[in-house]
Short mmCIF file of C-alpha atoms and ligand atoms in Angstrom, two decimals:
data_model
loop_
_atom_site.label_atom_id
_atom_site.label_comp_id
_atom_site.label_asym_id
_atom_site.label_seq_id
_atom_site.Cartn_x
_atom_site.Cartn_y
_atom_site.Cartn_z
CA UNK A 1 0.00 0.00 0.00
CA UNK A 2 1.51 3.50 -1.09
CA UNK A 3 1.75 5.93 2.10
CA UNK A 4 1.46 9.66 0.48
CA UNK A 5 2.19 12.78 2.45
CA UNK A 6 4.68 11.26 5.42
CA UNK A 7 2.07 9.80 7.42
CA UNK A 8 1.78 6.55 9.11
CA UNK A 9 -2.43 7.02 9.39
CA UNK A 10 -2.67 7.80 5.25
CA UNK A 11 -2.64 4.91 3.63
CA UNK A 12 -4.03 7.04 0.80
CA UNK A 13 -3.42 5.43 -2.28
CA UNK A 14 -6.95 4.85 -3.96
CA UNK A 15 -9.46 7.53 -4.22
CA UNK A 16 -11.78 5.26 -1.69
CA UNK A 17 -9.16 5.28 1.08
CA UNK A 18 -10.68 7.87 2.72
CA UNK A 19 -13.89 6.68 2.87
CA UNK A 20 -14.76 5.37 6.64
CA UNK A 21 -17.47 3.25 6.17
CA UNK A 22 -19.52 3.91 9.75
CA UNK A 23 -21.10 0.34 11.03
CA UNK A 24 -23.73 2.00 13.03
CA UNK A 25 -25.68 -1.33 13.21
CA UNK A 26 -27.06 -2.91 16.09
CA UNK A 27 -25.60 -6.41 15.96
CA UNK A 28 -22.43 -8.86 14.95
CA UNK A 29 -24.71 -10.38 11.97
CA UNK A 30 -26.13 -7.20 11.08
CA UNK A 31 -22.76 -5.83 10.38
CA UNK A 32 -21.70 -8.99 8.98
CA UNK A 33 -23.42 -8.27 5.85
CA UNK A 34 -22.03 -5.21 5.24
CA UNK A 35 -18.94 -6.21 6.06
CA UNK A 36 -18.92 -9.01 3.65
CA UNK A 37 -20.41 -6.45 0.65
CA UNK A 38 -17.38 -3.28 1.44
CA UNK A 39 -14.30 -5.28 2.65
CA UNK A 40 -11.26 -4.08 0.14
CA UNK A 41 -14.08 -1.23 -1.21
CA UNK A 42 -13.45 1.42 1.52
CA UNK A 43 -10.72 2.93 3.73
CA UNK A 44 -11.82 1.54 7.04
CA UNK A 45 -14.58 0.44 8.86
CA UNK A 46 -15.87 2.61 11.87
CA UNK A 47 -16.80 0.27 15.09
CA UNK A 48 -19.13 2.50 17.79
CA UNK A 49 -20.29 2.11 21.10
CA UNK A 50 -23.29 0.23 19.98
CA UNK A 51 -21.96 -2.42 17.80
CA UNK A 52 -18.87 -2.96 20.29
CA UNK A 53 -21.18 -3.21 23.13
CA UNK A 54 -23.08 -6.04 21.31
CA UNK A 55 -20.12 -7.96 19.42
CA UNK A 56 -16.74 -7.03 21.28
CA UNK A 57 -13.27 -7.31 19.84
CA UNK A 58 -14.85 -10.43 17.56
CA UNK A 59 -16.14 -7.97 15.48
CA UNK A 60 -12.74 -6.27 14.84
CA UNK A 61 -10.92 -9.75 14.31
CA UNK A 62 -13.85 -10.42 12.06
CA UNK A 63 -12.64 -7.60 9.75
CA UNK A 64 -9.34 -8.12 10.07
CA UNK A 65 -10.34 -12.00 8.41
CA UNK A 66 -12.07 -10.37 5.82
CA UNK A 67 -9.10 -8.68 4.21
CA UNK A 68 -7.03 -5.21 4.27
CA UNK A 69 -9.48 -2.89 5.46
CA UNK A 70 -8.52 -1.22 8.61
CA UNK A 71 -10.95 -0.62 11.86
CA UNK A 72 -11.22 2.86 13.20
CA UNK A 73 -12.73 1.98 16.59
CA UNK A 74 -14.72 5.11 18.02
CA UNK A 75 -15.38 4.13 21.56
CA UNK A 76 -14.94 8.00 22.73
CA UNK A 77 -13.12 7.67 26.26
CA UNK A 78 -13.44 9.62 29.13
CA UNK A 79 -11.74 9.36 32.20
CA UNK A 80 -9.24 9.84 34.87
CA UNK A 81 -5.46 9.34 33.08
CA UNK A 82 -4.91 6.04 34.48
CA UNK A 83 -8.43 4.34 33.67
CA UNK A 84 -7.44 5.65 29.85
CA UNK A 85 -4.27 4.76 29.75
CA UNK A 86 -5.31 1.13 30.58
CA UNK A 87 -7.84 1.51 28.37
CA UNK A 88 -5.97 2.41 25.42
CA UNK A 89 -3.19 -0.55 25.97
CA UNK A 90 -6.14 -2.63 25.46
CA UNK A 91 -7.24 -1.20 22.31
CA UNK A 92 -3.43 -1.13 20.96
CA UNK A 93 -3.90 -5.05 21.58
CA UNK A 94 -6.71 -5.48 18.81
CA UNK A 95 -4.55 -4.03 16.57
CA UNK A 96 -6.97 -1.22 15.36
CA UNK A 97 -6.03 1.63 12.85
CA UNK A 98 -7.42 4.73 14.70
CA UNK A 99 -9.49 5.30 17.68
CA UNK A 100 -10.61 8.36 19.97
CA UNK A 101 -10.86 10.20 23.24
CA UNK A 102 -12.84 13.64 24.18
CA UNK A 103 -10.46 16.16 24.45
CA UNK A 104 -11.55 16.98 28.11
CA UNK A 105 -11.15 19.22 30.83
CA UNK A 106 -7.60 17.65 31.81
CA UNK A 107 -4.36 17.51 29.45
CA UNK A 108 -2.97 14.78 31.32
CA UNK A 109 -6.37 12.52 30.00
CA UNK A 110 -5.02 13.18 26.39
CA UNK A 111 -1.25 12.67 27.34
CA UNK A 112 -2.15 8.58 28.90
CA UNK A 113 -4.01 8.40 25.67
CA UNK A 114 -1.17 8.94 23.22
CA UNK A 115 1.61 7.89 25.31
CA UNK A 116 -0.40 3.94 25.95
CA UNK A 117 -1.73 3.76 22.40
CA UNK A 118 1.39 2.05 20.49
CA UNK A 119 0.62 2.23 16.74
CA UNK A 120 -3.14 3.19 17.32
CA UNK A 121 -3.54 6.65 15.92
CA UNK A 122 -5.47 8.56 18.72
CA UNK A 123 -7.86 11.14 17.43
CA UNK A 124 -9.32 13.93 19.58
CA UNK A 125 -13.28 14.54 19.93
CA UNK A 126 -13.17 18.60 20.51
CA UNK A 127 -16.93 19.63 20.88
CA UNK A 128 -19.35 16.82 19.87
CA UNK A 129 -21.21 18.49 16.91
CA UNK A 130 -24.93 17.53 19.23
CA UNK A 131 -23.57 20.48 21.19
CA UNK A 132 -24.78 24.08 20.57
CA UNK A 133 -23.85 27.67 21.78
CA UNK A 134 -26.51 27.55 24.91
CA UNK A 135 -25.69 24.43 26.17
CA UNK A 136 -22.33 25.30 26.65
CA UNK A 137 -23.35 28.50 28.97
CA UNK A 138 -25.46 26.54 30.53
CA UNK A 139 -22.84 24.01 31.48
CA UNK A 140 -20.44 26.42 33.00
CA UNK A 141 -18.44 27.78 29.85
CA UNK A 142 -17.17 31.49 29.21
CA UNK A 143 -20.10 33.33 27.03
CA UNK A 144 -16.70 33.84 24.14
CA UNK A 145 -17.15 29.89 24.11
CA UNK A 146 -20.95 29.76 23.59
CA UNK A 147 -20.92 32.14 20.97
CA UNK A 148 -18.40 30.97 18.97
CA UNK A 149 -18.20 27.54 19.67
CA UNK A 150 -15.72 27.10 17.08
CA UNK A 151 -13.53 29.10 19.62
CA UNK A 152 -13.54 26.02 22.15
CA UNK A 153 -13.27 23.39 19.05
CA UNK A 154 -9.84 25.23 18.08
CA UNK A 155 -8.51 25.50 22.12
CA UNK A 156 -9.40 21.89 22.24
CA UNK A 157 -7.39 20.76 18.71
CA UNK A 158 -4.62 22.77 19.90
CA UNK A 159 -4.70 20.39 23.49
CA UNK A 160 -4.68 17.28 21.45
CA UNK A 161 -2.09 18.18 19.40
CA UNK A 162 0.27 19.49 22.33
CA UNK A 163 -0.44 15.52 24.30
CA UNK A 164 0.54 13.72 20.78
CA UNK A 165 -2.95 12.74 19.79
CA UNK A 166 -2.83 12.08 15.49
CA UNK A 167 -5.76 14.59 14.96
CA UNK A 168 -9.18 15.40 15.37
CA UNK A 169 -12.92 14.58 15.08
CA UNK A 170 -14.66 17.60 13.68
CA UNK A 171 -17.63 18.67 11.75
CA UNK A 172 -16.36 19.82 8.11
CA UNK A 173 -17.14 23.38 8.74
CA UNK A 174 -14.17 23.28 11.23
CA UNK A 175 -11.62 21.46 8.84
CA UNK A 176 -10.32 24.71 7.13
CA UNK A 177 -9.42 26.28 10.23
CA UNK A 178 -8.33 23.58 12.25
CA UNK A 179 -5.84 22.88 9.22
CA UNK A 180 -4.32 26.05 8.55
CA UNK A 181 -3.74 26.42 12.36
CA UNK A 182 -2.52 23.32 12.94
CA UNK A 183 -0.58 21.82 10.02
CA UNK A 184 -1.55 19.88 7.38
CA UNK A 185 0.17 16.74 9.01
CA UNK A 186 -2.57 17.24 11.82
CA UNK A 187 -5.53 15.04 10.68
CA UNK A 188 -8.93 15.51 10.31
CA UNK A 189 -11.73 13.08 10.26
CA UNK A 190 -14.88 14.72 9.32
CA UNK A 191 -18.90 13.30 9.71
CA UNK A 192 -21.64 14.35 8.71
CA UNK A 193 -20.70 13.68 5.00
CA UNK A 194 -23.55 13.45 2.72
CA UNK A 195 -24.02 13.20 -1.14
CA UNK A 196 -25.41 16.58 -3.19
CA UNK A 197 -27.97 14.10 -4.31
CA UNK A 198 -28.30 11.79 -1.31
CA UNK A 199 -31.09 12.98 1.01
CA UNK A 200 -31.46 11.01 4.03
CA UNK A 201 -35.10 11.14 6.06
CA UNK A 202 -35.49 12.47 9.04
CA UNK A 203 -31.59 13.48 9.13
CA UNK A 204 -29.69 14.72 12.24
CA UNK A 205 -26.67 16.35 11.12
CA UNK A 206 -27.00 19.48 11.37
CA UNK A 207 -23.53 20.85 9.96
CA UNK A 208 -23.41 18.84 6.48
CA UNK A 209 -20.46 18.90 3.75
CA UNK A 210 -20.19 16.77 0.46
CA UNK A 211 -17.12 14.98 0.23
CA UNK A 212 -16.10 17.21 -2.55
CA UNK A 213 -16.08 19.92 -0.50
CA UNK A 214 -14.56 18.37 2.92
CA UNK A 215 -12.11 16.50 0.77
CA UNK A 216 -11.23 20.26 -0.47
CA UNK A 217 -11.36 21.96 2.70
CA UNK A 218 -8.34 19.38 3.89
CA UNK A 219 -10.27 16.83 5.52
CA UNK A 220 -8.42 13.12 5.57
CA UNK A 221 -11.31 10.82 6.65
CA UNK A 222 -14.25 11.11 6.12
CA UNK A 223 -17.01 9.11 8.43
CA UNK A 224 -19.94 8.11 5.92
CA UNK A 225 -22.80 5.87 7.43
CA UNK A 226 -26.38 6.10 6.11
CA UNK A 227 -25.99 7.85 2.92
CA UNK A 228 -23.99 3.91 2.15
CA UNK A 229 -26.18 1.87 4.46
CA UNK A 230 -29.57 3.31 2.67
CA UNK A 231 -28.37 3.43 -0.55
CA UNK A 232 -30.16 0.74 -2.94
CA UNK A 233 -26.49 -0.62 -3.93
CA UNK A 234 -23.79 0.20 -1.62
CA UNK A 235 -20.85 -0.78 -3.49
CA UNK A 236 -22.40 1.67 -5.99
CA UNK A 237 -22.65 4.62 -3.39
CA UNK A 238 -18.76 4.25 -2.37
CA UNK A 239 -17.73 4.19 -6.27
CA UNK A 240 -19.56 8.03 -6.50
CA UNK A 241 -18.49 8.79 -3.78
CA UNK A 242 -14.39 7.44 -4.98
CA UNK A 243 -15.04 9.48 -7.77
CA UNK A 244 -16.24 12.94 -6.14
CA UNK A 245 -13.12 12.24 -4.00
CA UNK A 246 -10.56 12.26 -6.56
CA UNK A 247 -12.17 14.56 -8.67
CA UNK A 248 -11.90 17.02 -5.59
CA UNK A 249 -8.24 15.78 -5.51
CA UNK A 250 -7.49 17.33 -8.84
CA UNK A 251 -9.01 20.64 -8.43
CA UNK A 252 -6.94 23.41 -6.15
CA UNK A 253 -8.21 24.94 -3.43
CA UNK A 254 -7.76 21.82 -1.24
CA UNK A 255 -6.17 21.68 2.19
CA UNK A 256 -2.82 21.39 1.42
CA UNK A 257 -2.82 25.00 -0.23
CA UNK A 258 -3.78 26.55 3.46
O1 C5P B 1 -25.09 8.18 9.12
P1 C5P B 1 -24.08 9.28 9.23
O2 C5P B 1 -23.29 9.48 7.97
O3 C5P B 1 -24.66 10.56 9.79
O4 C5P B 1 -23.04 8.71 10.32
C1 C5P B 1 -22.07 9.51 10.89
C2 C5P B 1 -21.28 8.73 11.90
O5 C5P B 1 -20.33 9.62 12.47
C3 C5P B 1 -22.08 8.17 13.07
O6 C5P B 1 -21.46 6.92 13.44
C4 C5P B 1 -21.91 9.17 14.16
O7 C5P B 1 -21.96 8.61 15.45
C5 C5P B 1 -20.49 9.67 13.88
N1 C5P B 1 -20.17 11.00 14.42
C6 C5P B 1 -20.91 12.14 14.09
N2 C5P B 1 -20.56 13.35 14.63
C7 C5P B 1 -19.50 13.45 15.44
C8 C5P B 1 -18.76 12.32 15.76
C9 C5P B 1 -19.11 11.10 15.20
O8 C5P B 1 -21.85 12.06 13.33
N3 C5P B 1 -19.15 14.64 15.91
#
């Protein structure tokens, strides 16, 4: 596999390799399937809370079985340094690609993170895109926080960066400035990816971005569920999707320019 740009996380050699395929399904055989369909078709496959909680580390070895494709597992810790620290040696065991931890109140959380995680690329969660302007106030924060929440999203990157962490979860509107702040060799995995076409009912992302234009704004991953899972041929859906990618590749304006 060709590494581009000097970094161990980028195994970015086919326009699909950034595609993180999010397995946001309830059980072992449910994911199975799709599994079985995208294995060798997408960058990685995303494990949550909800499909680990069910299936456990059987459902990372299953992947591993299936072929190449890497596991980003997005189990989101939070804890006191030594709790995460454990935690994390645990995770380097199941030999995943990526994985994550909320940036916190407390450096030190982010430091056990990246100093237990061996070859696991530890990603920061900065402000959890479900959170707005008022809840922030209302939790305690500094009004310059809740009214530029962005403001807290960059003071968080900038924490994750100075423990070691690999890069950051953030919503695509975030990518441009977390990127020319932080360096390109920062990373940025970005949800809440969804087709120009590709309407999804009843959708909850608030903050969307086509891959064209994350891929442009300098994002690295990007975390696609349901505009895949829905789609009437899913193998179909990652091939437009490959294709908006590299066509977004070889048109300027893209992160690397910042
Ligand atoms: O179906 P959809 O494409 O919206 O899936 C996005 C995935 O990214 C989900 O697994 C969701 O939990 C995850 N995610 C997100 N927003 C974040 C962090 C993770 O949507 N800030």
């Amino acid at each position: 596999m060709k590494i581009s740009s000097g970094n161990r996380y980028q195994k970015i050699s086919r326009p699909a390799d950034p595609i993180i395929f999010a397995l946001d399904l309830p059980s072992f055989e449910a994911a199975r399937t799709y599994i079985d369909l995208l294995s060798g078709r997408v960058g990685m496959f995303k494990v949550g809370l909800e499909l680990f909680i069910q299936a456990g580390p059987g459902i990372v070895q299953y992947i591993h079985e299936r072929g190449e494709t890497g596991v980003f597992l997005d189990l989101k810790l939070h804890d006191i340094p030594a709790t995460v620290s454990r935690a994390m040696k645990r995770i380097a065991d199941l030999g995943v690609v990526m994985t994550t931890v909320h940036c916190g109140e407390n450096p030190a959380m982010l430091e056990a993170a990246a100093a237990a995680c061996g070859q696991v690329g530890v990603f920061g969660v900065t402000v959890l895109t479900s959170v707005s302007g008022p809840n922030l106030l209302q939790a305690g924060f500094k009004a310059e926080y809740a009214d530029q929440v962005e403001r807290l999203v960059q003071k968080r990157a900038e924490a994750a960066k100075d423990a070691g962490c690999a890069g950051v979860v953030c919503s695509g509107s975030e990518v441009k400035m977390i990127k020319k702040r932080l360096g390109r060799q920062f990373l940025a995995v970005t949800p809440g990816i969804r087709p120009a076409d590709k309407t999804i009912v009843d959708d909850d992302q608030q903050r969307i971005t086509t891959p064209g234009q994350a891929i442009r704004d300098g994002a690295d991953y990007l975390v696609i569920g349901r505009p895949i899972q829905h789609a009437d041929d899913p193998r179909e859906m990652v091939r437009r999707i490959a294709a908006e990618i590299e066509s977004a590749r070889m048109h300027p304006g893209r992160g690397q320019d910042l």
